[in-house]
Coordinates of C-alpha atoms in Angstrom, one line a residue:
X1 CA -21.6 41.3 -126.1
X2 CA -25.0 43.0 -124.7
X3 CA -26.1 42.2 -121.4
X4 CA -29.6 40.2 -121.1
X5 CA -30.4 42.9 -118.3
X6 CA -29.6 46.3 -117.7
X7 CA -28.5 46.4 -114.0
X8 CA -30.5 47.6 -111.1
X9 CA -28.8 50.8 -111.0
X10 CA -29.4 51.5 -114.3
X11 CA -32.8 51.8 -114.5
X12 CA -34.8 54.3 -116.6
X13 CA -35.3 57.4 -115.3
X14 CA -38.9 58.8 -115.6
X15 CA -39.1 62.8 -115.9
X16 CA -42.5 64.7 -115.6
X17 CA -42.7 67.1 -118.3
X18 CA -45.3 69.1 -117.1
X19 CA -43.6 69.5 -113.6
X20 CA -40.4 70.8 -115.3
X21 CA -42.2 72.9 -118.5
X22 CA -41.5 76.2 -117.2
X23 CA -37.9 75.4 -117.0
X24 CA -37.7 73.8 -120.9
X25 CA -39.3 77.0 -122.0
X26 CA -37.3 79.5 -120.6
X27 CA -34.0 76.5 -122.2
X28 CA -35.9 76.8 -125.2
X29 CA -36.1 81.0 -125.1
X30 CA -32.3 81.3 -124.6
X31 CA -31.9 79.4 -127.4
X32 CA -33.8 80.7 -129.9
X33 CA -32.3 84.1 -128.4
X34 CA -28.7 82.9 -129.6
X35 CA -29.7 82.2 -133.0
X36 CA -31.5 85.4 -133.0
X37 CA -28.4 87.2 -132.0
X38 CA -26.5 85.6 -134.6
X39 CA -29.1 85.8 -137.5
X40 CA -31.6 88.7 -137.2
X41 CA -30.2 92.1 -138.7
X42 CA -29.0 94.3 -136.4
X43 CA -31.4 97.7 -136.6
X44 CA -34.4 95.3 -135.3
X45 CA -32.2 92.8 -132.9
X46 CA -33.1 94.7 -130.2
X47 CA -36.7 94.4 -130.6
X48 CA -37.6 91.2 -131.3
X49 CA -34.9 89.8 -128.4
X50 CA -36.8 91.9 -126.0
X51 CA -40.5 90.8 -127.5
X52 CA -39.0 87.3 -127.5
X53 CA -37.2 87.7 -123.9
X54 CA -40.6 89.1 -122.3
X55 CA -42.6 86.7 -123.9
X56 CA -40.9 83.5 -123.0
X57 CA -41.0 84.5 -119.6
X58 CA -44.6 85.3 -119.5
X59 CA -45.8 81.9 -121.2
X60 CA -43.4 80.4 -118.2
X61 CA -45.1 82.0 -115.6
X62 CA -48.5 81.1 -117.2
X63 CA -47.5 77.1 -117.6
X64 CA -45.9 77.0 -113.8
X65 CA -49.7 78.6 -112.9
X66 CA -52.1 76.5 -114.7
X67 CA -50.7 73.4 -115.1
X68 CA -47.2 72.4 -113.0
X69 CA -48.8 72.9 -110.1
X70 CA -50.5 70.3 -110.4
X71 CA -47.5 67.7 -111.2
X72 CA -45.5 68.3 -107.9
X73 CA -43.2 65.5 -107.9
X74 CA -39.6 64.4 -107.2
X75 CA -38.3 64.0 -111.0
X76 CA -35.2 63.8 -113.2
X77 CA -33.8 60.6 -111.0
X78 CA -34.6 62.7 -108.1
X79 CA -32.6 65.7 -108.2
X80 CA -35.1 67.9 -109.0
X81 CA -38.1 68.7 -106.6
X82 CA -41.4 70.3 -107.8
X83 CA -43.1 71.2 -104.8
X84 CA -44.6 74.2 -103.3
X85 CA -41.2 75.9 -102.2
X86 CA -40.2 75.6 -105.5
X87 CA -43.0 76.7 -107.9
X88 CA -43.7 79.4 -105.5
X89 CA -40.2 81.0 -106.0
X90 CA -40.0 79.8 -109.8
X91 CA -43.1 81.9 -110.1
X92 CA -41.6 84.6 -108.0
X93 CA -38.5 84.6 -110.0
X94 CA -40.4 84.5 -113.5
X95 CA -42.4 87.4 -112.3
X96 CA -39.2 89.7 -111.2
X97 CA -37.4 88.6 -114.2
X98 CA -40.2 89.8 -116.4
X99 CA -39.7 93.3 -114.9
X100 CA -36.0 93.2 -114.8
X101 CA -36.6 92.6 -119.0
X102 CA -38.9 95.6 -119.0
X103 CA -36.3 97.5 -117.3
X104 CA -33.1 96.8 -119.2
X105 CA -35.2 97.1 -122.6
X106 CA -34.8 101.0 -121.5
X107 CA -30.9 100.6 -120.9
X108 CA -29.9 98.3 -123.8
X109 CA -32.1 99.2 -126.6
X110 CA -35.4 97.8 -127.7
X111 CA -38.7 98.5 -127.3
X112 CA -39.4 102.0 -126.4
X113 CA -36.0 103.2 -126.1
X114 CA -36.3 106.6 -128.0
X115 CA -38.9 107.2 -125.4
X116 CA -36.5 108.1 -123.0
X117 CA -36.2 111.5 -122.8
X118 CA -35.4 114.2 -120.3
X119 CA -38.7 115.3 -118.0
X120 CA -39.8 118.5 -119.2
X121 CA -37.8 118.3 -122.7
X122 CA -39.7 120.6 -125.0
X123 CA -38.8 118.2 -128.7
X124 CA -38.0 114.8 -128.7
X125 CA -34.6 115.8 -130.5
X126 CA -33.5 117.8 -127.5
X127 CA -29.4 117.7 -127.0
X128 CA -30.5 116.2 -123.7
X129 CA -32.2 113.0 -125.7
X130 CA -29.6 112.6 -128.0
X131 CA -26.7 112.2 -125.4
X132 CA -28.7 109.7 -123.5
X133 CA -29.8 107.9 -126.8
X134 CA -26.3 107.7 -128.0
X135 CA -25.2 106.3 -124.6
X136 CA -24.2 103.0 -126.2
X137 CA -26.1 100.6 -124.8
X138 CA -27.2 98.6 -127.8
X139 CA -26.2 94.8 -125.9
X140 CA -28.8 93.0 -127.0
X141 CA -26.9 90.3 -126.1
X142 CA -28.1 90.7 -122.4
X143 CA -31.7 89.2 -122.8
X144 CA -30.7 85.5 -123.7
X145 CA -28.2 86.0 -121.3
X146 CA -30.7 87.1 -119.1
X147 CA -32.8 83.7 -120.0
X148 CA -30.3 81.0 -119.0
X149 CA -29.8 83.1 -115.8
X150 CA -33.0 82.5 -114.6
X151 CA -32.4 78.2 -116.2
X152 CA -30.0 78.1 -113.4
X153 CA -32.0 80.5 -111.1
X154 CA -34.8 77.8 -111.0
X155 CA -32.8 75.0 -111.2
X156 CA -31.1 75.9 -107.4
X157 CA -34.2 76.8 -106.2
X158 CA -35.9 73.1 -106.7
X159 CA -32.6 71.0 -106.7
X160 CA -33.1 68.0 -104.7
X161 CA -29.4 67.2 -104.9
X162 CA -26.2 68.7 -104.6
X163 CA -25.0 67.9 -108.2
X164 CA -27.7 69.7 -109.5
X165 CA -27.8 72.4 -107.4
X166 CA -23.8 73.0 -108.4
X167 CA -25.2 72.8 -111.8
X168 CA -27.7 75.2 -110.8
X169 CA -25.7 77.4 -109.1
X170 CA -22.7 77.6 -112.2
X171 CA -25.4 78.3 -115.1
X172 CA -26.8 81.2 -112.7
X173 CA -23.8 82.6 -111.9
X174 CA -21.7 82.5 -115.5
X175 CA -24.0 85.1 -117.8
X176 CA -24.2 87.3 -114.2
X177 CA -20.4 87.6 -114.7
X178 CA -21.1 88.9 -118.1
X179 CA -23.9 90.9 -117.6
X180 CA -21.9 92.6 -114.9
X181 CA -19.2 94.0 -117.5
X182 CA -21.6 95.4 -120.0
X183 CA -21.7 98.9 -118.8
X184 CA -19.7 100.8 -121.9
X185 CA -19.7 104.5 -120.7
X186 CA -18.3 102.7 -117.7
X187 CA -16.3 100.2 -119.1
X188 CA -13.3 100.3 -117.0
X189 CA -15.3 100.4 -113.8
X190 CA -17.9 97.4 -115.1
X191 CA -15.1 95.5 -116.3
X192 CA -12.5 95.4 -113.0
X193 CA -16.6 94.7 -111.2
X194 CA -17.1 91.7 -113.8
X195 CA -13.7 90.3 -112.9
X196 CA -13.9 90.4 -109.0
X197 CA -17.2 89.1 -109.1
X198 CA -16.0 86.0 -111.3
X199 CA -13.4 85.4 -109.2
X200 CA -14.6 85.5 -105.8
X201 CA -17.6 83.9 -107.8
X202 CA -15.2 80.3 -108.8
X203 CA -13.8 80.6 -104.9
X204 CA -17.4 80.2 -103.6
X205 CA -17.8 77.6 -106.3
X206 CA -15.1 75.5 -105.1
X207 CA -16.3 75.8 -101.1
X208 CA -19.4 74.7 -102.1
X209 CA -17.7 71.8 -104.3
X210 CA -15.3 70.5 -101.6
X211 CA -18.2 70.5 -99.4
X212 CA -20.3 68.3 -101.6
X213 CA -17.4 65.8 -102.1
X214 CA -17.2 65.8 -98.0
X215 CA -21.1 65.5 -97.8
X216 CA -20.6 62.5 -100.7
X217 CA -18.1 60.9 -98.8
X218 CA -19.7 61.3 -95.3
X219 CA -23.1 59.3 -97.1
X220 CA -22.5 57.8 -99.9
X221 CA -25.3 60.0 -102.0
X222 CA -25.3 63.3 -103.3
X223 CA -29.4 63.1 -102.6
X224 CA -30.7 65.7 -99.9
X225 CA -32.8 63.3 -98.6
X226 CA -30.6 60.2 -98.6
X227 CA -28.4 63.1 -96.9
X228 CA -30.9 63.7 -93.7
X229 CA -31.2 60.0 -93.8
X230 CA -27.4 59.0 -93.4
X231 CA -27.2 62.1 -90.3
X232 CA -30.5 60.4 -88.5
X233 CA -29.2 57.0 -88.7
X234 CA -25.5 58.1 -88.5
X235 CA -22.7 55.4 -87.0
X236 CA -20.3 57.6 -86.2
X237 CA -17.6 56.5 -88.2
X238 CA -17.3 59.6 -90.6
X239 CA -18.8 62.1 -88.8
X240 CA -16.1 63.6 -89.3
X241 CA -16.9 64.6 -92.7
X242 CA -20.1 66.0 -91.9
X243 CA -19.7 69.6 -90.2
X244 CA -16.7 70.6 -92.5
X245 CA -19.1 69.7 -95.4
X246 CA -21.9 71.4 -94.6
X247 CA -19.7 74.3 -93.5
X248 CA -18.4 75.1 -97.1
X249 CA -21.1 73.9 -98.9
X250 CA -22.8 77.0 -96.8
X251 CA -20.3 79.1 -97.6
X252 CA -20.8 78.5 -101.2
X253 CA -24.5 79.4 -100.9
X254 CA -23.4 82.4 -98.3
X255 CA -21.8 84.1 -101.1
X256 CA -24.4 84.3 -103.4
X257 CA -27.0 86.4 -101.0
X258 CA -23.8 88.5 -99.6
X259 CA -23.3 87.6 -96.1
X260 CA -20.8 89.0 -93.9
X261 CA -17.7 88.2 -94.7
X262 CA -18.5 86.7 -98.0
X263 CA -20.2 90.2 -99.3
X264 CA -17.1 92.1 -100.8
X265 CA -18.3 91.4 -103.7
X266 CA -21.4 93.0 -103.3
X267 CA -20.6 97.0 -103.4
X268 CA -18.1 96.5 -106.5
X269 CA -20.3 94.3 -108.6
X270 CA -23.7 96.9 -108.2
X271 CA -21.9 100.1 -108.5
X272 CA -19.7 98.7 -111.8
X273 CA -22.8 96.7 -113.7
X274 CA -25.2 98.2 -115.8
X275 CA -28.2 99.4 -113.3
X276 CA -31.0 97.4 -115.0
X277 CA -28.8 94.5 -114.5
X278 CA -27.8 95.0 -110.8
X279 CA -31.5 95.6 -110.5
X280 CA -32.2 92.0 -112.2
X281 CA -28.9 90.5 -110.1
X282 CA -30.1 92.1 -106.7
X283 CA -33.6 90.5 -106.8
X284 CA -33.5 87.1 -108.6
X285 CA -30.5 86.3 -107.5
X286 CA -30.6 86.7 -103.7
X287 CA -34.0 84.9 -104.3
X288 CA -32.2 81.5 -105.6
X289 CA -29.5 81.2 -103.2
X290 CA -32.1 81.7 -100.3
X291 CA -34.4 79.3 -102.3
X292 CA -31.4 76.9 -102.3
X293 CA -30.6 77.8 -98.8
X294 CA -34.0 76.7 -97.1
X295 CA -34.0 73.5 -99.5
X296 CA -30.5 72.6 -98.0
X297 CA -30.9 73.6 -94.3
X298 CA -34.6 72.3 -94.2
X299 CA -34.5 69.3 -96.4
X300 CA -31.1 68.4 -96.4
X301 CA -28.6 69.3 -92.9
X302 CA -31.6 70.1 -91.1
X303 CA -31.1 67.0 -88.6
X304 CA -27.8 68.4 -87.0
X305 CA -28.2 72.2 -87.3
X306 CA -27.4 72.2 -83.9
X307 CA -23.7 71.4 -84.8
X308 CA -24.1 74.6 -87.1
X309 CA -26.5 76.5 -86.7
X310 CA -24.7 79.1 -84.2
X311 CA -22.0 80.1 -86.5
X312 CA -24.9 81.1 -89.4
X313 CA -26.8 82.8 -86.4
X314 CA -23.0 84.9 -85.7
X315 CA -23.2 85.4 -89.6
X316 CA -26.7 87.0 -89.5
X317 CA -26.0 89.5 -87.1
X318 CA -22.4 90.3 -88.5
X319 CA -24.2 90.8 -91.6
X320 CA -27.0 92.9 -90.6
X321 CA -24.6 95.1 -88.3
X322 CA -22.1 95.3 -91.2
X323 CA -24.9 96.0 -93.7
X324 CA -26.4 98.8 -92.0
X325 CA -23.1 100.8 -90.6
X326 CA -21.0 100.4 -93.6
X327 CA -24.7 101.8 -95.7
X328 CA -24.2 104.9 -93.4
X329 CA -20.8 105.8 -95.1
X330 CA -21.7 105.5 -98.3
X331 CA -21.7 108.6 -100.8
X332 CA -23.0 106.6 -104.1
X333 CA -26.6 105.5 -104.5
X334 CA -25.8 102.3 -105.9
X335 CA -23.4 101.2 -103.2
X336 CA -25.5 102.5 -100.3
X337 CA -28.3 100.2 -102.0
X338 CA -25.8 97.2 -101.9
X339 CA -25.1 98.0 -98.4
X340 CA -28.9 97.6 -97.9
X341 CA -28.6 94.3 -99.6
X342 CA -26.2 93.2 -97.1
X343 CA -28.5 94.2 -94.7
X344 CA -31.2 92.5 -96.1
X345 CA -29.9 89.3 -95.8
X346 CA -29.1 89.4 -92.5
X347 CA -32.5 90.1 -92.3
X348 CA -33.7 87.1 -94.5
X349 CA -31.4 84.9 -92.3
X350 CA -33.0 85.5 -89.3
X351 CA -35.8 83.9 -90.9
X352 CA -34.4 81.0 -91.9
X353 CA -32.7 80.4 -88.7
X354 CA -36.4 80.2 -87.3
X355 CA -36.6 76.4 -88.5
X356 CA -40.4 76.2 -89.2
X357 CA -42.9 76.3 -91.5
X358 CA -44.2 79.5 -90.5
X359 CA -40.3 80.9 -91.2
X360 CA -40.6 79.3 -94.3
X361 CA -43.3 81.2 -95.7
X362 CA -41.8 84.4 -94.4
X363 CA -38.5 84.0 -95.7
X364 CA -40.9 83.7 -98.8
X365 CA -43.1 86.7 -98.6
X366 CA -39.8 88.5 -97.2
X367 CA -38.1 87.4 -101.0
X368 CA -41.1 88.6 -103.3
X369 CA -41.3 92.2 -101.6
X370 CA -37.3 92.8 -101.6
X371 CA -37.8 92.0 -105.1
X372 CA -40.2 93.9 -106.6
X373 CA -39.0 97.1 -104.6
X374 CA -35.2 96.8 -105.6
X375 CA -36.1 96.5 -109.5
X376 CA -38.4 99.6 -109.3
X377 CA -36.0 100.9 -107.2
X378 CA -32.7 100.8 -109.7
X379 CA -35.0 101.6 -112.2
X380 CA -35.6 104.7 -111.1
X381 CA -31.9 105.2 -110.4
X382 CA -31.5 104.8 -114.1
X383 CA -33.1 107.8 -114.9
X384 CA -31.3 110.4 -113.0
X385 CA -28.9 111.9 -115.5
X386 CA -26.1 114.8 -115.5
X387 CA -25.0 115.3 -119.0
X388 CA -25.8 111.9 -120.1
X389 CA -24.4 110.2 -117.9
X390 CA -25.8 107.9 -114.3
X391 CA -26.1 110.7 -111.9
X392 CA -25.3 108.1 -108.9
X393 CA -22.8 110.3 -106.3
X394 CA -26.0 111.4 -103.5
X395 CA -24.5 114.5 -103.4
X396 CA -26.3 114.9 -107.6
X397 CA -29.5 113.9 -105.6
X398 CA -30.2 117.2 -104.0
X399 CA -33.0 118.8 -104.6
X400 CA -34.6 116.3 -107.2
X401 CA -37.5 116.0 -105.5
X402 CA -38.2 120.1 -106.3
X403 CA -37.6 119.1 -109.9
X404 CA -39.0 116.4 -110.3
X405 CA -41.4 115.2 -107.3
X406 CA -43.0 112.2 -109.2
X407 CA -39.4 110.5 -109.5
X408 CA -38.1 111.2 -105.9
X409 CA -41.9 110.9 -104.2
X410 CA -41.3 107.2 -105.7
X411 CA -37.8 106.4 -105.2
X412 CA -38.9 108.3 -101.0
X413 CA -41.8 105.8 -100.7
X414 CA -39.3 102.6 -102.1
X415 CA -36.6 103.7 -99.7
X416 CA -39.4 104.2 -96.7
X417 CA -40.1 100.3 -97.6
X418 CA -36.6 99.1 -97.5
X419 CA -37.0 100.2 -93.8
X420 CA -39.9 98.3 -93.0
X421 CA -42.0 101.7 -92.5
X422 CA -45.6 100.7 -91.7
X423 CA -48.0 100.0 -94.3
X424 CA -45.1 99.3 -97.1
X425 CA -44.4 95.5 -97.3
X426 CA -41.0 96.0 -96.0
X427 CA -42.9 96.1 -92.9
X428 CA -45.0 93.1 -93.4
X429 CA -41.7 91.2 -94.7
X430 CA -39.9 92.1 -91.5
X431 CA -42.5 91.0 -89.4
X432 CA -43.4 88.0 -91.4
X433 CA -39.2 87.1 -90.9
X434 CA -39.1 88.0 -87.6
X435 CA -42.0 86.8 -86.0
X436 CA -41.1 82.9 -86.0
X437 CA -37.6 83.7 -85.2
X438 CA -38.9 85.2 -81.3
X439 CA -41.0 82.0 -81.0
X440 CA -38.1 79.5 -81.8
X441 CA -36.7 80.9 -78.6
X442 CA -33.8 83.0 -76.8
X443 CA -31.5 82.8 -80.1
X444 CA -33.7 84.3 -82.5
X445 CA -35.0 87.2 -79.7
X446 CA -31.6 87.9 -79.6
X447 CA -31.2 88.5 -83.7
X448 CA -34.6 89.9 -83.9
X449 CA -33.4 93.0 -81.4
X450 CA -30.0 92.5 -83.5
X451 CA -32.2 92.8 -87.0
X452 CA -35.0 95.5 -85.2
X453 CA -31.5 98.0 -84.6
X454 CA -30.2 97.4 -87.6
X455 CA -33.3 98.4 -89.2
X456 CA -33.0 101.5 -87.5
X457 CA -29.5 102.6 -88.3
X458 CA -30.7 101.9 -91.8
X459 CA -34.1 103.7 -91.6
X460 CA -31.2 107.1 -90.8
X461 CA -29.8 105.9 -94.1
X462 CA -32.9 106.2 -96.2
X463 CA -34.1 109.2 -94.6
X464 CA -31.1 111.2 -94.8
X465 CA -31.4 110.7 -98.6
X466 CA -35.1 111.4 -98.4
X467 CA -34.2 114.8 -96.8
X468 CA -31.7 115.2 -99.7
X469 CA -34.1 115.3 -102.1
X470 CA -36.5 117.3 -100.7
X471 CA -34.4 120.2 -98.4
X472 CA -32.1 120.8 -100.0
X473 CA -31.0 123.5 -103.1
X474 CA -31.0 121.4 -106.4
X475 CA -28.1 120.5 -108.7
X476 CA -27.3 122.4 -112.1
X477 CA -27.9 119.9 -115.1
X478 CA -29.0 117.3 -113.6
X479 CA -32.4 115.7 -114.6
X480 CA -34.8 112.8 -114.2
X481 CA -35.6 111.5 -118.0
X482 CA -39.2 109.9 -118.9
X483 CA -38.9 106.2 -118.7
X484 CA -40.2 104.1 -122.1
X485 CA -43.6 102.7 -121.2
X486 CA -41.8 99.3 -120.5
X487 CA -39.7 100.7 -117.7
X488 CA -42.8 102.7 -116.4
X489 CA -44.8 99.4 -116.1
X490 CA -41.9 97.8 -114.5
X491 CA -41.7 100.8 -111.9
X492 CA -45.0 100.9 -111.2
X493 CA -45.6 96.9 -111.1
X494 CA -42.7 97.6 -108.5
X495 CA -44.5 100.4 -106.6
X496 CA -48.3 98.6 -106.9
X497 CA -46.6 95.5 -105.0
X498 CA -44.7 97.4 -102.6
X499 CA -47.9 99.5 -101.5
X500 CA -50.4 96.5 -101.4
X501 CA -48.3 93.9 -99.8
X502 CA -47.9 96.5 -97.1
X503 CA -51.6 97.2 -96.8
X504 CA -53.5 94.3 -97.6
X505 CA -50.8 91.4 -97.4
X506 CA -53.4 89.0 -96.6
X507 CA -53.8 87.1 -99.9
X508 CA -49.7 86.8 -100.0
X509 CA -49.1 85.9 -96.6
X510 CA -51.6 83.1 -97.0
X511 CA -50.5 82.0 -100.6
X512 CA -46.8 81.7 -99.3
X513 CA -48.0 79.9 -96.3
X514 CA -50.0 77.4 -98.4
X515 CA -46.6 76.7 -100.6
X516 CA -44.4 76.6 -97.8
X517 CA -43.6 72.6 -97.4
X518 CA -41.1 70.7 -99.4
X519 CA -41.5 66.7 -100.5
X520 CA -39.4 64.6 -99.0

């Protein structure tokens, strides 16, 4: 028997295409990807999943530009929210993803990859080419995976509810795990990576799951703002419920950007995956889970942060202090950059913790520079080779910059702007992050001289490496190869950004300000 009336809680729910577009291309991308993986012949795979990969993205970015932002809305039944936050870090994230493609097409076959040959090489069929040709990274496999990635990348970043955002956060993280144990001159190493990341990876999954059910339970919606609404006009009969929740649906989020203590992850999963896609991972990724972050805190919890807020301010400066001794120790490039990650996020936290709109637009800014300098920056890591192989150990650093000045006087100026040296935009993120944090009072003074040290133990870091390069004798067979013309436009996309923010930031500053409000 059918009912004369659907019930009220029933109804239909409207969706606005346009507002969600960029998100059904890059769906529709990953799919055609698949079928492409499983029908095109394999000697031109590689090609057209990198043309296709690179593409999609693009027309994404181009949609999101001209026509989604003018459709911000609360759609999908409400758990997803198009609003400046969102399409400014969709379009952040579509822009670093587009490098991070460019990037890996160098690693993994594709366009331009039997341009990559040693600097210097006299023939193209040098012994030096064909080693690093016959690496074995033909896993073409790694752009569609690459593609539903960044689905779930900006699906966290504008979920309006915690459902979604778990959804989010789950399609993100599952083709990360993958990615992670593609490195096959490595494979023992990128595998045991893969698996620690996936299962420290479901652990933070099931924090942030418990902590929904508690948040559920405490008000009766998994809605953000039907959250703040239940904490404003709270009882107090389950109270109870609400710090543990929010507590372990942090730590969930936590884990994603690498805070102290949830960061062990973090050294193992960038030194074992394939550089292009720790590059890729590094950027995008810390951008989401901050993007989910600020939606969460702001949108979300923000009515009783001061029931929390004090144990994420302890987490900022145990990860920036962590970050930036355990970076001092480190004799492998990539791990030393993962340290810096930590860092960074102790960094990015401080922002947060600022609770305004002024922090919300820095924590912005602070997201696109990290981003575009890290990619460049593994990038360039990518090409230093000793007999084919990743020449990561610091000690196979020395004296590159004698050989090869163009590749260190890049890699120098990248690692000058991951310590907020003047005139890079490490410095204009830092300040950008910072600067709220000393008005919201004595707490954030206290993580901004916190975050200001830290910097500096780190700036010793990044200068003791620079000093490698440069002063000291260099190392026998060990060479910087010529990037494809796709990685070169990646690295100096990277550079370009990292130079202007830092000198003209103006245009940024203000176009992150503009989008930093969320719709409630």
């Amino acid at each position: 028997m059918i009912p004369a009336a659907m019930p009220s809680e029933f109804q239909a729910v409207t969706v606005d295409y346009l507002a969600i577009a960029p998100m059904l291309i890059v769906v529709g991308g990953a799919l055609i990807g698949v079928i492409v993986e499983a029908f095109a012949p394999r000697e031109r795979r590689h090609t057209v999943q990198v043309w296709l990969t690179t593409t999609t993205l693009l027309v994404a970015l181009a949609v999101l530009a001209v026509w989604s932002r003018d459709h911000m809305a609360v759609t999908l039944g409400g758990s997803i929210a198009v609003d400046g936050v969102a399409l400014f870090l969709q379009g952040t994230l579509l822009a670093l993803s587009v490098l991070g493609v460019l990037v890996m097409a160098e690693r993994f076959g594709g366009v331009g990859s039997d341009a990559f040959t040693p600097m210097g090489a006299s023939t193209p069929g040098s012994t030096q080419e064909s080693v690093a040709t016959r690496a074995g990274y033909a896993t073409s496999e790694v752009f569609p995976l690459t593609l539903f990635a960044v689905v779930g990348m900006m699906i966290f970043v504008s979920a309006n509810d915690l459902i979604t955002m778990f959804v989010g956060l789950e399609v993100l993280s599952l083709p990360l795990y993958i990615m992670t144990g593609l490195a096959r001159r490595r494979r023992l190493l990128s595998q045991e990576a893969a698996l620690k990341y996936f299962l420290l990876g479901a652990f933070s999954s099931a924090f942030f799951l418990f902590g929904a059910a508690l948040l559920y339970g405490y008000s009766g919606s998994t809605d953000l703002k039907e959250l703040s609404r239940a904490i404003t006009t709270s009882t107090g009969d389950l109270d109870a419920l609400l710090l543990p929740g929010v507590v372990l649906v942090l730590v969930g989020l936590l884990f994603k950007v690498g805070a102290v203590p949830f960061h062990s992850w973090t050294p193992d999963a960038y030194q074992g995956a394939p550089t292009p896609v720790t590059g890729f991972m590094a950027a995008c990724t810390k951008l989401a889970a901050f993007g989910a972050i600020l939606r969460l805190t702001y949108v979300g919890v923000g009515a009783n942060r001061w029931d929390w807020q004090l144990g994420v301010v302890a987490v900022a400066i145990l990860t920036m202090v962590v970050g930036a001794v355990l970076s001092v120790t480190q004799t492998d490039v990539k791990r030393l950059l993962a340290y810096s990650s930590v860092a960074h996020a102790g960094f990015i936290l401080v922002g947060v913790l600022a609770f305004s709109q002024a922090a919300i637009g820095g924590v912005m800014f602070y997201l696109l520079a990290y981003g575009a300098m890290t990619i460049a920056a593994f990038a360039i890591v990518t090409m230093v080779r000793q007999d084919g192989s990743e020449a990561s150990h610091l000690s196979q650093w020395a004296g590159l910059g004698r050989r090869h000045p163009v590749v260190a006087g890049s890699f120098a100026f990248l690692l000058l702007a991951f310590a907020g040296i003047p005139l890079t935009s490490g410095f204009t993120a830092k300040f950008a992050a910072f600067a709220p944090a000393v008005e919201s009072g004595t707490t954030g003074v206290v993580m901004v001289v916190v975050g200001v040290l830290a910097s500096a133990v780190t700036a010793f870091v990044y200068v003791r490496l620079i000093v490698l390069m440069y002063f000291t004798e260099p190392v026998e067979g060990v060479v910087a190869l010529t990037p494809s013309i796709p990685s070169t436009v990646a690295i100096t996309v990277g550079l370009a950004v990292t130079l202007i923010a830092g000198v003209a930031p103006t245009w940024v500053l203000q176009l992150a300000g503009n989008a930093s409000q969320f719709l409630l």
